[in-house]
Structures are given as structure tokens and as C-alpha cells.
Amino acid sequence: MPSLFRFLMFLGLIGGLAYGAVFSLANFVKYQPREIIVTIPPGKFVKQQQ
């Protein structure tokens, strides 16, 4: 039983570190929004005849 408890504690610690990393990335990294322009060829709009 102690090895199961130790394993669960290890998984909890890894999960907590992952949660902390995602939280810190979401709150402390500043992003700069920018425009994205994608040109689509006119052939993509034409319905294909079968």
C-alpha cells in the first residue's frame, strides 16, 4: 500500500507542476495580436461539377 500512495503522490506532484506551468503561461506571457491575410484562389469557390 505505501508504494501505491507514493505513486499517487508522484502523479499529483507532476499534475500540479503541469497545472502551474499552464497557469503561468496563460497569465504572465504577453502576446501581440496581429492581422493574418490569406489569399484564396478563385477556383476554391467554384462548385465542382460531377
PDB file of C-alpha atoms in Angstrom:
ATOM      1  CA  MET A   1       0.000   0.000   0.000  1.00  0.00           C
ATOM      2  CA  PRO A   2       2.776   2.543   0.679  1.00  0.00           C
ATOM      3  CA  SER A   3       4.068   2.176  -2.880  1.00  0.00           C
ATOM      4  CA  LEU A   4       0.580   2.960  -4.249  1.00  0.00           C
ATOM      5  CA  PHE A   5       0.370   6.037  -2.031  1.00  0.00           C
ATOM      6  CA  ARG A   6       3.832   7.144  -3.159  1.00  0.00           C
ATOM      7  CA  PHE A   7       2.853   6.633  -6.813  1.00  0.00           C
ATOM      8  CA  LEU A   8      -0.343   8.669  -6.390  1.00  0.00           C
ATOM      9  CA  MET A   9       1.594  11.433  -4.665  1.00  0.00           C
ATOM     10  CA  PHE A  10       4.077  11.435  -7.560  1.00  0.00           C
ATOM     11  CA  LEU A  11       1.249  11.712 -10.097  1.00  0.00           C
ATOM     12  CA  GLY A  12      -0.306  14.533  -8.073  1.00  0.00           C
ATOM     13  CA  LEU A  13       3.007  16.376  -7.970  1.00  0.00           C
ATOM     14  CA  ILE A  14       3.504  16.023 -11.734  1.00  0.00           C
ATOM     15  CA  GLY A  15      -0.085  17.156 -12.359  1.00  0.00           C
ATOM     16  CA  GLY A  16       0.398  20.144 -10.063  1.00  0.00           C
ATOM     17  CA  LEU A  17       3.580  21.157 -11.865  1.00  0.00           C
ATOM     18  CA  ALA A  18       1.840  20.873 -15.241  1.00  0.00           C
ATOM     19  CA  TYR A  19      -1.108  22.934 -13.973  1.00  0.00           C
ATOM     20  CA  GLY A  20       1.268  25.561 -12.603  1.00  0.00           C
ATOM     21  CA  ALA A  21       3.141  25.744 -15.911  1.00  0.00           C
ATOM     22  CA  VAL A  22      -0.055  26.219 -17.918  1.00  0.00           C
ATOM     23  CA  PHE A  23      -1.327  28.800 -15.417  1.00  0.00           C
ATOM     24  CA  SER A  24       1.902  30.784 -15.525  1.00  0.00           C
ATOM     25  CA  LEU A  25       1.992  30.709 -19.331  1.00  0.00           C
ATOM     26  CA  ALA A  26      -1.610  31.896 -19.500  1.00  0.00           C
ATOM     27  CA  ASN A  27      -1.115  34.768 -17.064  1.00  0.00           C
ATOM     28  CA  PHE A  28       2.437  36.004 -17.451  1.00  0.00           C
ATOM     29  CA  VAL A  29       3.206  35.703 -21.180  1.00  0.00           C
ATOM     30  CA  LYS A  30       2.021  38.735 -23.124  1.00  0.00           C
ATOM     31  CA  TYR A  31       1.025  38.209 -26.727  1.00  0.00           C
ATOM     32  CA  GLN A  32       0.790  40.737 -29.517  1.00  0.00           C
ATOM     33  CA  PRO A  33      -2.281  40.328 -31.726  1.00  0.00           C
ATOM     34  CA  ARG A  34      -1.628  40.764 -35.433  1.00  0.00           C
ATOM     35  CA  GLU A  35      -3.562  40.513 -38.667  1.00  0.00           C
ATOM     36  CA  ILE A  36      -3.329  37.435 -40.819  1.00  0.00           C
ATOM     37  CA  ILE A  37      -4.155  37.729 -44.504  1.00  0.00           C
ATOM     38  CA  VAL A  38      -4.574  34.562 -46.550  1.00  0.00           C
ATOM     39  CA  THR A  39      -5.309  34.732 -50.257  1.00  0.00           C
ATOM     40  CA  ILE A  40      -7.611  32.007 -51.555  1.00  0.00           C
ATOM     41  CA  PRO A  41      -7.582  31.272 -55.273  1.00  0.00           C
ATOM     42  CA  PRO A  42     -10.937  31.814 -57.000  1.00  0.00           C
ATOM     43  CA  GLY A  43     -11.021  28.156 -58.100  1.00  0.00           C
ATOM     44  CA  LYS A  44     -11.732  27.143 -54.492  1.00  0.00           C
ATOM     45  CA  PHE A  45     -15.085  28.976 -54.573  1.00  0.00           C
ATOM     46  CA  VAL A  46     -16.396  27.326 -57.742  1.00  0.00           C
ATOM     47  CA  LYS A  47     -18.573  24.288 -57.099  1.00  0.00           C
ATOM     48  CA  GLN A  48     -17.143  21.207 -58.788  1.00  0.00           C
ATOM     49  CA  GLN A  49     -19.370  19.567 -61.432  1.00  0.00           C
ATOM     50  CA  GLN A  50     -19.515  15.775 -61.403  1.00  0.00           C
TER      51      GLN A  50
END
